[in-house]
Amino acid sequence: MQAHPFPLRQGWSTPSGEAGEEPARTVPLPALSRAALHEFYAARVADAAALTGCALAVGHGLAQGRSCLWVRQEAFDWEAGQPHAPGLCEWGLDPARLLILRVKDVTAALQAGLEGARCAGLGAVFIELWGEAPAYDLTASRRLALAARASGVPLLLTRIAAKARPSAAETRWELRALPSRALAAQAPGLPAFELTLLRARNGREGQHDHLEWDRDVRQFLSRTATDTRPAEPALPSLPGAVVSVSFDRPRPPEPEPFARREAS
Amino acid sequence: MEKERGALRITAIDANAARAGIDIGMALAEARALWPNLETEEAAPEADARFLKQASEICEMFTPLVALQGREGLLLDITGCVHLFGGESEILQRARRRMAAFGLSTGAAIASTPDAAWAFAHYRRNRVVARGEEETLARDLPITALDQNTETTMALSRAGLKTLGDLADRPSHLLAARFGEDLVATLGRILGREDIRITPLRPPPLLMAERHFPEPMTQMEHLLVVLGRLMGDLASRLEARGEGGRAFALTLFRADGAVRRIGIETASGTRDAASLVRLARLKMEALADPVDPGFGFDALRLMVLRSEPLHAAQVSLTEGATTADEARALADLLNGLVARFGRENVRRFVARDTHDPARAGGTMACLSASRVSTDSATEWPAPEAGQPPARPLTLFVNPQPIEVLAEVPDSPPLRFRWRRMLHEVTRAEGPERIAPEWWRDAAPAPATRDYYRIEDQAGHRFWIFREGLYEDRNTQPRWFLHGLFP
């Protein structure tokens, strides 16, 4: 059941064609298991679209071409806009494979997600929750995780404007959008993200990676942290877990106290 | 009473008023002269129509084919329904009892044509006219039974024609020449010489099964068991047609006259009783106002409104499923979600051949009756290789106005404010000019838009546009944020 959701290409090629010049960087990410619940938290509210995009991208790897259920709380439509099919195509996904369910509140979203997780015909279930969502507690998450384990359908739950809370999720990630490496004439380049592993059952907590999503090959490309500012002189590449170049936040990521205590 | 040609006239009366000599159509002043203490009420045709609609729903327990007749009548086509109630006079008595419980005093009749039943209900109340008897019985009816307009009735009575028998003896071509074909046709139908079908309020179902209970039933669980049996009945008939039901209607008739109708739709044709019962249960749990059994239901009806050949292609959603089991699991999931969250909230994307961003990304309800979109050849455009995404992942229904702080002609702003947050633009790509589809709406088309993909210092990517052109000196260009890139 173990599939690799982050098929990393070794090294990366710039869209302008200077491939291979950079030192190849490998950041082995833990393989996300299919039959489990995974959580993605947005670092900032403005990362909503990045969060959705990343979860869909990860889910695409897990779904193996099957249809996915996308449960979206109505608040997303007001706050971040409605899913846009041409945008999904441009993101490298097939809109025809997505079934969208719009729900009013968290309870309904969890119910629907559970229903989806029990349906073995699905490739993946996405649940998007907005706000603190007290209904999503330990019991609810365990219910989801058990359903995912039983059916083998991966559950990807994205949370925004919420603090990380203990849950039965197998992995928990925090995501923040990064400035892209500019193309010619200061045009935005491939979308870039910083992904931090807040919690994992198999260790590796605190690992964080700078990634670019290449929709042509449908893979995340690893990127050195220094690439965020191409104008600056290149710094020696450091392991991602140590260095932080996102200028508005001090690193080191704190290990999450609840997560360990709860791990069973 | 109702105002008609400047005078207040009586439109409806009760039994006491009738005894006092007051008649429909009488002026109010005249009626007051007959009965000074007359209590009157403003006529409320809408309320009457609503009331009649309720009455028609109650009558649906006798037959699914119920039609409204005029402002005060109901026509029921009971062809094939009689044996369920033990005979024609029983069904008549039962319908009248039901209407009495609803608060109506009724005149009713059963005859082999709608017009004859209508005439007998008015002038020979509460009788069952057997087929072939109309001709003899109807001869005594007054000509007002024809339900023609006042002029015709007056003209007929002036000609000395008092009963339908008088009319029937005259050559019909003479009557038609003087009073029109309509009169002759109505006469023929009252006399049972020709027949028409009524136009029911709801389209007749393809198939139908029902149960009437000797005692009202209050337990929901028992009702669902009965529903399962009804579906079992229908399943064999659907099987004979080689079809499965796509849309069902479950009607619950409560003993006190309340009628509840619940629609159930499925993603693909089904004749499985267990899954239908499950959907009905989900649907009832999700209802905003729950089904209240009150003193119990005394009848239950299940109708198939739409069906399809059972081996037809499924919705496109199931294409990716590798096995038939998975396809069925997906269809079940879809049915469950629709039953619980409502048909409009379960959606999928539809490819449309358009360049208007607002239309291109449209979604439609999964269980839409029209299959046009799935059959259409429109394909999603393939993205251009080697480029970052050109379209945003999410799009705002209403583009969000942004406040531009540093503007440069013919390029995106350097700084802008959206939702009270200041964004410094560090990367930009554009413009991409998108003209409105002026051929769609008659209204004045919106201005041409120049779209830019931009990125701010924090790494957030936006799709913004300027409405209006700089060349056009008259209008100040306005800036909007239309979508978000990941």
XYZ file of C-alpha atoms in Angstrom:
750
model
C 0.000 0.000 0.000
C 3.004 2.272 0.255
C 3.151 4.622 -2.647
C 5.481 7.545 -2.973
C 3.451 10.735 -3.138
C 6.455 12.967 -3.525
C 8.284 11.422 -6.410
C 11.228 13.744 -6.286
C 13.232 14.317 -9.356
C 16.874 14.389 -8.509
C 18.190 17.843 -9.142
C 16.092 20.203 -11.123
C 16.116 22.044 -14.350
C 15.261 25.640 -14.633
C 12.553 26.436 -17.151
C 15.080 28.601 -18.970
C 17.121 25.515 -19.683
C 20.137 25.728 -17.410
C 19.607 22.166 -16.372
C 22.177 20.171 -14.523
C 24.363 23.072 -13.575
C 23.129 23.153 -10.016
C 24.285 20.515 -7.579
C 21.726 17.760 -7.335
C 19.898 17.863 -4.069
C 17.990 14.999 -2.679
C 15.626 15.551 0.154
C 14.051 12.214 0.905
C 10.567 12.863 2.094
C 8.794 10.173 4.026
C 6.478 8.144 1.880
C 2.884 8.935 2.669
C 0.955 5.761 3.088
C -2.249 5.441 1.178
C -4.471 4.038 3.870
C -4.105 6.892 6.343
C -5.137 10.386 7.296
C -2.752 13.220 6.520
C -3.161 16.800 7.660
C -1.939 19.946 5.955
C -1.953 23.239 7.818
C -1.522 26.606 6.186
C 1.087 28.795 7.821
C -0.853 31.939 6.962
C -4.434 32.538 5.918
C -3.174 33.897 2.608
C -1.707 30.463 1.819
C -5.183 29.082 1.142
C -4.696 28.520 -2.575
C -1.206 27.104 -2.055
C -2.593 24.706 0.534
C -5.355 23.499 -1.754
C -2.941 23.157 -4.655
C -0.408 21.172 -2.652
C -3.001 18.849 -1.153
C -4.424 18.174 -4.611
C -0.947 17.560 -5.971
C -0.083 15.099 -3.204
C -3.489 13.469 -3.558
C -2.956 13.097 -7.277
C 0.062 10.942 -6.595
C -1.891 8.799 -4.168
C -5.065 8.483 -6.218
C -3.415 6.546 -9.059
C -5.771 7.890 -11.656
C -8.996 7.186 -9.842
C -11.766 9.642 -9.044
C -11.419 11.799 -5.960
C -13.947 13.371 -3.651
C -13.262 16.962 -2.731
C -15.256 18.151 0.276
C -15.019 21.894 0.590
C -16.512 24.049 3.293
C -18.522 26.921 1.893
C -16.293 29.454 3.652
C -13.574 28.663 1.116
C -15.718 29.944 -1.704
C -16.046 33.326 -0.043
C -12.490 33.528 1.241
C -10.448 31.979 -1.508
C -12.742 31.591 -4.487
C -14.352 28.599 -6.134
C -12.406 25.770 -7.741
C -11.645 26.715 -11.324
C -11.463 23.888 -13.830
C -8.966 25.465 -16.288
C -6.777 26.218 -13.283
C -6.930 22.559 -12.269
C -5.854 21.574 -15.782
C -2.995 24.045 -15.567
C -2.102 22.498 -12.234
C -1.762 19.142 -13.937
C -4.979 17.533 -12.751
C -7.973 16.160 -14.591
C -11.104 18.053 -13.526
C -13.295 15.194 -14.742
C -11.862 13.013 -11.988
C -12.984 15.350 -9.232
C -16.318 15.216 -7.511
C -16.932 18.361 -5.516
C -19.133 18.495 -2.482
C -19.937 21.860 -1.007
C -20.928 21.721 2.663
C -21.961 24.353 5.154
C -20.188 23.390 8.340
C -17.399 21.269 9.729
C -19.693 18.521 10.968
C -21.145 18.014 7.514
C -17.669 18.080 5.979
C -16.477 15.376 8.360
C -19.574 13.263 7.747
C -19.087 13.493 4.012
C -15.381 12.784 4.335
C -16.132 9.712 6.365
C -18.629 8.521 3.818
C -16.004 9.024 1.121
C -13.311 7.267 3.118
C -15.519 4.203 3.340
C -15.950 4.039 -0.416
C -13.206 1.830 -1.790
C -13.803 3.057 -5.340
C -12.278 6.450 -4.632
C -8.676 7.392 -5.245
C -8.471 9.998 -2.492
C -10.661 12.191 -0.327
C -9.858 15.841 0.295
C -11.494 17.629 3.201
C -11.011 21.355 3.530
C -11.862 22.933 6.873
C -11.811 26.637 7.599
C -11.206 27.987 11.103
C -10.662 26.343 14.450
C -13.348 23.697 13.912
C -13.926 22.247 17.396
C -15.942 19.457 15.823
C -12.711 18.107 14.367
C -11.418 16.569 17.571
C -9.452 13.500 18.444
C -12.469 11.233 18.121
C -13.442 12.609 14.735
C -9.931 12.304 13.383
C -9.565 8.783 14.701
C -12.819 7.825 13.040
C -11.504 9.176 9.757
C -8.146 7.465 10.179
C -9.794 4.125 10.916
C -12.063 4.437 7.901
C -9.061 5.232 5.714
C -7.159 2.260 7.090
C -10.078 -0.059 6.471
C -10.751 1.010 2.902
C -7.287 2.026 1.758
C -8.509 5.416 0.594
C -6.076 8.201 1.521
C -7.623 11.119 3.381
C -6.024 14.521 2.977
C -7.352 17.098 5.352
C -6.398 20.730 4.909
C -6.843 23.259 7.669
C -6.537 26.979 7.555
C -6.781 29.711 10.174
C -6.407 26.996 12.777
C -3.821 25.927 15.305
C -2.446 22.428 15.032
C -4.192 20.142 17.477
C -3.588 16.568 18.502
C -5.220 14.150 16.145
C -4.966 10.639 14.840
C -3.352 11.765 11.607
C -0.335 9.833 10.445
C 1.504 12.898 9.225
C 0.946 16.580 9.736
C 2.475 19.193 7.487
C 2.687 22.922 7.528
C 2.773 24.711 4.249
C 3.763 28.175 3.237
C 4.042 29.676 -0.201
C 7.495 30.829 -1.239
C 8.490 33.408 -3.807
C 9.166 31.606 -7.033
C 12.338 31.763 -9.028
C 11.642 34.397 -11.616
C 11.638 33.615 -15.287
C 12.763 36.096 -17.876
C 11.531 39.652 -17.350
C 10.583 39.025 -13.730
C 7.699 36.736 -14.628
C 6.543 34.367 -11.883
C 8.206 30.977 -12.177
C 7.163 27.523 -11.051
C 5.083 27.693 -7.878
C 7.285 27.183 -4.848
C 6.443 26.083 -1.328
C 8.014 25.359 1.961
C 6.710 22.165 3.483
C 7.456 21.391 7.103
C 6.752 18.047 8.681
C 5.209 18.918 12.027
C 4.480 15.427 13.062
C 5.011 11.937 11.763
C 4.575 8.526 13.239
C 7.901 7.405 11.918
C 9.968 10.295 13.254
C 11.585 12.905 11.021
C 9.622 15.677 12.623
C 10.869 19.129 11.899
C 12.220 18.256 8.506
C 11.402 20.921 6.035
C 11.789 21.191 2.338
C 11.611 23.793 -0.333
C 9.713 22.386 -3.227
C 8.523 23.397 -6.646
C 5.586 21.758 -8.341
C 6.194 20.900 -11.964
C 2.830 20.116 -13.460
C 4.313 18.804 -16.704
C 5.799 15.786 -14.967
C 3.391 15.998 -12.013
C 6.210 15.904 -9.519
C 7.579 18.010 -6.748
C 11.087 19.174 -7.450
C 13.380 19.781 -4.583
C 14.908 23.197 -4.468
C 17.682 24.522 -2.312
C 16.633 27.071 0.201
C 18.858 29.676 -1.335
C 16.987 29.610 -4.587
C 14.291 31.860 -3.267
C 16.375 34.877 -4.107
C 18.099 34.318 -7.370
C 19.480 37.820 -7.363
C 21.628 37.187 -4.305
C 24.978 35.418 -4.473
C 24.507 31.732 -3.983
C 25.051 30.576 -0.454
C 26.456 27.149 0.185
C 23.538 24.789 0.274
C 22.665 23.712 3.738
C 20.405 20.953 4.881
C 16.898 22.228 4.835
C 16.200 21.343 8.420
C 18.674 23.891 9.660
C 18.424 26.896 7.485
C 15.521 29.188 7.110
C 15.376 31.928 4.603
C 11.765 32.827 4.798
C 12.333 36.336 5.962
C 9.273 36.860 8.057
C 9.557 34.011 10.475
C 12.236 32.590 12.681
C 12.799 28.868 12.315
C 13.597 26.250 14.216
C 10.340 24.356 14.172
C 9.265 23.327 17.593
C 8.355 19.709 18.046
C 4.717 19.489 18.766
C 4.079 18.435 22.340
C 0.629 16.944 21.847
C 1.568 14.879 18.892
C 4.059 12.751 20.731
C 1.966 12.249 23.778
C -0.944 11.108 21.716
C 1.003 8.809 19.422
C -0.098 5.284 20.068
C -67.267 38.980 -2.439
C -65.166 40.457 -5.184
C -65.154 43.710 -7.061
C -66.462 43.218 -10.550
C -67.277 46.044 -12.960
C -67.362 48.591 -10.187
C -69.760 46.711 -7.944
C -69.035 44.370 -5.089
C -70.423 40.978 -5.942
C -70.795 37.733 -4.066
C -68.388 35.051 -5.292
C -68.956 32.307 -2.754
C -71.629 31.507 -0.179
C -72.223 28.982 2.552
C -75.300 26.885 3.216
C -76.976 29.434 5.504
C -76.617 32.195 2.947
C -78.090 29.938 0.303
C -81.130 29.321 2.513
C -81.530 33.081 2.898
C -81.828 33.350 -0.856
C -78.449 34.804 -1.553
C -76.884 33.628 -4.766
C -73.451 33.743 -6.359
C -73.074 36.740 -8.648
C -75.474 38.869 -6.631
C -74.399 42.418 -5.835
C -73.442 42.955 -2.216
C -76.030 45.699 -1.747
C -78.761 43.350 -2.934
C -77.581 40.589 -0.596
C -77.494 43.022 2.320
C -81.081 43.947 1.546
C -82.045 40.274 1.872
C -79.987 39.682 4.992
C -78.799 42.841 6.772
C -76.401 41.034 9.126
C -74.552 39.314 6.345
C -70.931 38.594 7.225
C -68.649 39.144 4.283
C -65.018 38.533 3.555
C -62.781 39.792 0.780
C -62.256 37.128 -1.869
C -58.768 35.592 -1.781
C -58.243 33.650 -5.014
C -54.608 32.784 -4.195
C -55.553 31.296 -0.837
C -58.374 29.385 -2.533
C -55.962 28.039 -5.101
C -53.558 26.949 -2.363
C -56.367 25.246 -0.509
C -57.472 23.444 -3.634
C -53.891 22.357 -4.246
C -53.790 20.818 -0.781
C -57.054 19.076 -1.447
C -55.639 17.733 -4.696
C -52.665 16.314 -2.827
C -54.981 14.479 -0.485
C -56.820 13.079 -3.450
C -53.573 11.745 -4.824
C -53.962 8.858 -2.444
C -56.712 7.536 -4.688
C -54.937 8.011 -7.984
C -51.806 9.766 -9.193
C -53.826 11.444 -11.950
C -55.483 14.454 -10.351
C -56.391 17.597 -12.257
C -57.861 20.910 -11.202
C -61.165 21.879 -12.750
C -61.996 25.550 -12.710
C -61.670 27.299 -9.391
C -63.403 24.784 -7.234
C -63.222 21.332 -8.693
C -60.960 18.320 -8.789
C -61.006 15.633 -11.423
C -59.613 12.231 -10.588
C -58.862 9.626 -13.187
C -59.459 6.422 -11.254
C -59.031 4.081 -14.176
C -57.411 0.954 -12.812
C -57.428 2.138 -9.196
C -60.894 0.965 -8.196
C -60.030 -2.552 -7.105
C -57.687 -1.166 -4.431
C -60.620 0.337 -2.606
C -63.220 -2.345 -3.167
C -65.475 -0.720 -5.715
C -66.547 2.552 -7.241
C -69.091 3.562 -4.615
C -66.531 2.791 -1.873
C -63.914 5.009 -3.478
C -66.521 7.764 -3.816
C -67.523 7.524 -0.171
C -63.937 7.397 0.969
C -62.953 10.456 -1.068
C -65.916 12.378 0.308
C -65.054 11.385 3.872
C -61.494 12.548 3.295
C -62.678 15.887 1.950
C -65.120 16.269 4.838
C -62.251 15.705 7.266
C -60.368 18.401 5.375
C -63.313 20.760 5.961
C -65.043 20.702 2.626
C -68.591 19.850 1.757
C -68.481 18.123 -1.569
C -70.606 16.979 -4.420
C -69.047 14.099 -6.241
C -69.878 11.659 -8.970
C -68.211 8.929 -10.922
C -68.812 8.613 -14.628
C -66.935 7.311 -17.600
C -65.954 10.717 -18.995
C -64.593 13.732 -17.126
C -67.319 16.056 -18.390
C -70.085 13.681 -17.427
C -68.630 13.243 -13.954
C -68.407 17.009 -13.660
C -72.026 17.525 -14.717
C -73.376 14.781 -12.448
C -71.288 16.028 -9.507
C -73.121 19.340 -9.850
C -76.654 18.262 -10.608
C -77.074 14.638 -9.507
C -74.803 14.422 -6.537
C -73.076 11.380 -5.192
C -73.913 8.777 -7.680
C -71.958 6.325 -9.666
C -72.988 6.395 -13.272
C -72.212 3.132 -14.959
C -70.809 3.059 -18.456
C -73.637 3.402 -20.995
C -76.047 4.984 -18.534
C -74.925 8.523 -19.235
C -77.068 8.938 -22.306
C -80.310 8.246 -20.455
C -79.478 9.888 -17.158
C -77.943 13.024 -18.622
C -81.019 13.877 -20.665
C -82.682 15.352 -17.610
C -79.796 17.590 -16.692
C -80.336 21.336 -17.179
C -78.380 23.051 -19.901
C -76.290 24.877 -17.284
C -74.520 21.525 -16.821
C -72.732 22.273 -20.075
C -70.730 24.859 -18.133
C -70.821 27.325 -21.020
C -70.650 31.085 -20.723
C -73.687 33.112 -19.746
C -74.530 34.276 -23.267
C -74.706 30.766 -24.620
C -76.777 29.535 -21.698
C -79.141 32.480 -22.090
C -79.440 31.971 -25.821
C -80.199 28.285 -25.370
C -82.876 28.885 -22.760
C -84.472 31.612 -24.901
C -84.637 29.071 -27.698
C -86.683 26.904 -25.340
C -83.991 24.325 -24.810
C -84.109 23.485 -21.090
C -82.389 20.126 -20.745
C -79.545 18.292 -22.357
C -82.096 15.915 -23.801
C -83.591 18.802 -25.794
C -80.171 19.604 -27.156
C -79.310 16.018 -27.924
C -82.384 15.684 -30.097
C -81.361 18.568 -32.326
C -79.036 17.889 -35.251
C -75.547 18.595 -33.993
C -74.400 20.459 -37.102
C -77.047 23.129 -36.456
C -75.887 23.565 -32.867
C -72.283 23.718 -33.978
C -73.105 26.386 -36.543
C -74.889 28.524 -33.981
C -72.890 27.932 -30.792
C -69.577 26.509 -31.941
C -67.956 23.093 -32.017
C -67.083 23.332 -28.361
C -70.671 23.027 -27.210
C -71.279 19.965 -29.312
C -68.098 18.326 -28.104
C -68.994 18.965 -24.459
C -72.479 17.634 -25.002
C -71.055 14.525 -26.624
C -68.739 13.940 -23.710
C -71.451 14.399 -21.093
C -73.626 11.933 -22.933
C -70.746 9.480 -22.941
C -70.403 9.491 -26.715
C -66.781 10.536 -26.713
C -64.018 10.614 -24.150
C -60.947 12.672 -23.391
C -58.076 12.262 -20.985
C -57.570 14.750 -18.190
C -54.315 16.674 -17.903
C -53.047 15.795 -14.447
C -51.212 18.234 -12.196
C -48.157 16.041 -12.136
C -46.908 13.929 -14.988
C -48.106 10.361 -14.565
C -45.429 8.048 -13.208
C -43.895 5.317 -15.292
C -44.589 2.749 -12.644
C -46.266 2.881 -9.301
C -46.865 0.681 -6.316
C -48.828 1.487 -3.196
C -50.051 0.058 0.051
C -53.062 1.124 2.059
C -53.002 0.179 5.689
C -56.102 -0.865 7.631
C -54.709 0.943 10.672
C -52.553 4.079 10.517
C -48.884 3.280 10.925
C -46.697 5.449 13.138
C -43.337 3.698 13.215
C -40.867 4.961 10.627
C -39.079 1.611 10.678
C -42.248 -0.206 9.677
C -42.847 2.267 6.901
C -39.369 1.635 5.561
C -40.034 -2.095 5.585
C -43.183 -1.465 3.557
C -41.147 0.754 1.248
C -38.746 -2.121 0.706
C -41.657 -4.358 -0.278
C -43.046 -1.741 -2.640
C -39.644 -1.471 -4.278
C -39.595 -5.244 -4.530
C -42.866 -5.053 -6.473
C -41.508 -2.360 -8.739
C -38.191 -4.146 -9.220
C -39.790 -7.060 -10.995
C -41.683 -4.711 -13.283
C -38.549 -2.681 -13.960
C -36.726 -5.898 -14.691
C -39.357 -6.853 -17.233
C -38.657 -3.556 -18.982
C -34.900 -4.079 -18.701
C -34.629 -0.799 -16.876
C -33.580 0.714 -13.595
C -35.160 3.725 -11.903
C -33.284 7.032 -11.835
C -35.865 9.166 -10.037
C -38.400 8.005 -7.497
C -41.102 9.770 -5.565
C -42.314 8.486 -2.256
C -45.657 9.834 -1.107
C -46.771 9.455 2.488
C -50.449 9.981 3.198
C -51.162 10.821 6.801
C -54.449 9.829 8.352
C -55.374 13.452 9.058
C -54.913 14.470 5.447
C -51.357 15.801 5.424
C -49.422 14.557 2.439
C -45.658 14.375 2.287
C -43.804 13.823 -0.940
C -40.139 12.860 -0.950
C -38.088 12.713 -4.106
C -35.179 10.326 -4.394
C -32.697 10.400 -7.226
C -29.933 8.008 -8.052
C -26.770 8.341 -10.089
C -27.538 5.306 -12.191
C -30.536 3.098 -12.765
C -31.358 0.926 -9.814
C -33.875 -1.691 -8.807
C -32.237 -2.655 -5.554
C -34.725 -2.372 -2.705
C -32.110 -2.235 0.058
C -30.241 0.699 -1.445
C -33.470 2.587 -2.077
C -34.540 2.125 1.525
C -31.116 3.347 2.632
C -31.441 6.460 0.451
C -34.948 7.116 1.715
C -33.689 6.879 5.264
C -30.814 9.288 4.548
C -33.147 11.673 2.809
C -35.623 11.677 5.678
C -32.854 12.290 8.196
C -31.597 15.226 6.157
C -34.998 16.908 5.754
C -35.163 20.375 7.247
C -38.613 19.676 8.680
C -38.672 16.045 9.680
C -41.456 13.730 8.639
C -43.919 13.826 11.490
C -45.970 10.665 11.719
C -48.620 12.367 13.881
C -51.468 9.889 14.219
C -49.915 7.681 11.622
C -49.818 7.188 7.898
C -52.536 5.204 6.236
C -51.088 4.872 2.781
C -47.707 4.795 1.118
C -46.990 5.097 -2.560
C -43.771 4.679 -4.483
C -43.538 5.930 -8.040
C -40.835 5.636 -10.644
C -40.683 8.972 -12.427
C -37.694 8.363 -14.661
C -35.835 5.270 -15.657
C -33.087 4.223 -17.987
C -31.854 0.982 -19.503
C -29.895 -0.637 -16.749
C -26.816 -1.362 -18.793
C -26.428 2.128 -20.160
C -23.201 4.040 -19.719
C -22.704 5.428 -16.250
C -21.813 9.008 -15.437
C -18.320 9.890 -16.482
C -17.176 9.964 -12.899
C -17.017 6.213 -12.816
C -14.796 5.884 -15.871
C -11.667 5.631 -13.799
C -12.956 2.733 -11.771
C -11.225 -0.461 -12.655
C -13.866 -2.927 -11.673
C -17.610 -3.047 -11.717
C -17.591 -3.201 -7.928
C -15.754 0.065 -7.677
C -18.121 1.690 -10.143
C -21.054 0.532 -8.071
C -19.403 1.749 -4.879
C -18.932 5.168 -6.478
C -22.534 5.325 -7.637
C -23.686 4.372 -4.142
C -21.503 7.076 -2.640
C -22.897 9.635 -5.047
C -26.478 8.634 -4.226
C -25.794 8.856 -0.522
C -24.159 12.273 -0.784
C -26.978 13.634 -2.917
C -29.588 12.298 -0.524
C -27.857 13.789 2.484
C -26.427 17.053 1.243
C -28.825 17.970 -1.525
C -28.560 17.605 -5.228
C -27.187 21.087 -5.837
C -24.193 20.636 -3.561
C -22.685 17.593 -5.216
C -21.032 18.951 -8.303
C -18.600 18.137 -11.032
C -16.806 20.195 -13.620
C -18.122 20.734 -17.096
C -15.898 21.593 -20.014
C -17.289 24.501 -21.995
C -15.949 25.878 -25.199
C -15.417 29.458 -24.111
C -12.622 31.846 -23.292
C -14.571 33.718 -20.642
C -12.911 32.647 -17.401
C -16.094 32.982 -15.397
C -17.900 30.501 -17.650
C -15.035 28.163 -18.452
C -14.692 26.653 -15.020
C -18.351 25.975 -14.423
C -19.641 23.142 -12.343
C -22.985 21.422 -12.545
C -24.940 19.184 -10.249
C -23.818 15.606 -10.648
C -27.306 14.207 -11.000
C -28.456 16.573 -13.653
C -31.264 15.381 -15.856
C -29.491 16.700 -18.927
C -26.620 14.593 -20.072
C -25.540 17.132 -22.672
C -22.295 18.005 -21.015
C -21.069 14.464 -20.665
C -21.692 13.754 -24.309
C -20.272 16.976 -25.617
C -16.955 16.733 -27.348
C -15.505 19.735 -25.539
C -12.156 18.825 -24.067
C -10.127 20.516 -21.415
C -7.370 22.522 -23.020
C -3.934 21.010 -22.503
C -1.561 23.310 -20.628
C 1.501 24.631 -22.403
C 4.596 22.668 -21.443
C 7.467 24.296 -19.581
C 5.419 27.162 -18.227
C 4.032 27.855 -14.792
C 0.227 27.585 -14.501
C -1.513 30.203 -16.595
C -4.905 29.991 -14.881
C -5.674 30.300 -11.192
C -6.727 27.312 -9.126
C -9.578 29.213 -7.561
C -11.697 31.963 -9.004
C -13.886 34.455 -7.193
C -17.462 34.541 -8.411
C -17.389 38.307 -8.100
C -13.990 39.786 -8.874
C -12.670 41.516 -5.774
C -11.921 45.225 -6.160
C -8.393 46.121 -5.132
C -6.929 49.451 -4.232
C -3.944 50.201 -6.409
C -1.335 52.383 -4.767
C 1.423 52.675 -7.341
C 0.222 52.529 -10.885
C 2.277 52.314 -14.022
C 0.556 52.672 -17.387
C 0.222 49.423 -19.304
C 1.753 47.295 -16.629
C 0.536 45.831 -13.377
C 0.581 47.913 -10.194
C 3.688 47.940 -8.050
C 1.711 47.933 -4.855
C -1.905 47.158 -4.064
C -4.185 46.620 -1.140
C -6.612 43.709 -0.920
C -8.649 42.920 2.172
C -6.697 45.536 4.126
C -3.389 43.831 3.373
C -0.693 45.599 1.428
C 1.036 43.554 -1.265
C 4.297 44.525 -2.968
C 4.391 43.091 -6.435
C 7.741 41.457 -7.124
C 6.986 39.402 -10.224
C 4.471 39.965 -12.986
C 3.493 38.456 -16.278
C 1.061 39.904 -18.763
C -1.059 41.427 -19.993
C -3.375 38.790 -21.389
C -6.285 40.584 -22.941
C -9.630 38.836 -22.594
C -12.563 40.423 -24.332
C -16.076 39.728 -23.105
C -18.308 37.395 -25.064
C -20.508 40.159 -26.418
C -22.701 37.754 -28.374
C -24.080 36.142 -25.241
C -26.011 38.859 -23.484
C -28.235 41.567 -24.787
C -27.125 43.828 -21.958
C -24.176 46.143 -22.611
C -21.097 43.975 -22.599
C -18.548 44.497 -19.817
C -15.289 46.203 -20.661
C -12.273 44.408 -22.023
C -9.994 43.063 -19.341
C -6.226 42.933 -19.215
C -5.124 40.093 -16.967
C -1.796 39.836 -15.164
C -0.291 37.015 -13.175
C 1.544 38.574 -10.292
C 3.419 37.478 -7.218
C 3.964 39.457 -4.057
C 6.949 39.587 -1.748
C 5.551 36.806 0.460
C 5.221 34.363 -2.402
C 1.466 34.586 -2.902
C 0.356 34.532 -6.488
C -2.701 36.355 -7.800
C -4.602 36.818 -11.006
C -5.613 40.445 -11.327
C -7.112 42.429 -14.143
C -7.648 45.965 -15.180
C -11.054 46.802 -16.528
C -11.054 49.469 -19.195
C -8.212 50.639 -21.335
C -5.789 53.444 -20.804
C -6.416 54.635 -24.351
C -9.991 55.312 -23.372
C -9.623 58.672 -21.654
C -13.187 58.849 -20.412
C -13.118 56.035 -17.930
C -10.780 55.521 -15.048
C -9.430 51.979 -15.237
C -10.369 49.856 -12.267
C -8.425 46.941 -10.869
C -9.818 43.657 -9.624
C -8.463 40.470 -8.168
C -10.110 37.537 -9.904
C -8.342 34.421 -8.731
C -5.597 32.848 -6.671
C -2.681 30.752 -7.840
C -1.200 28.223 -5.460
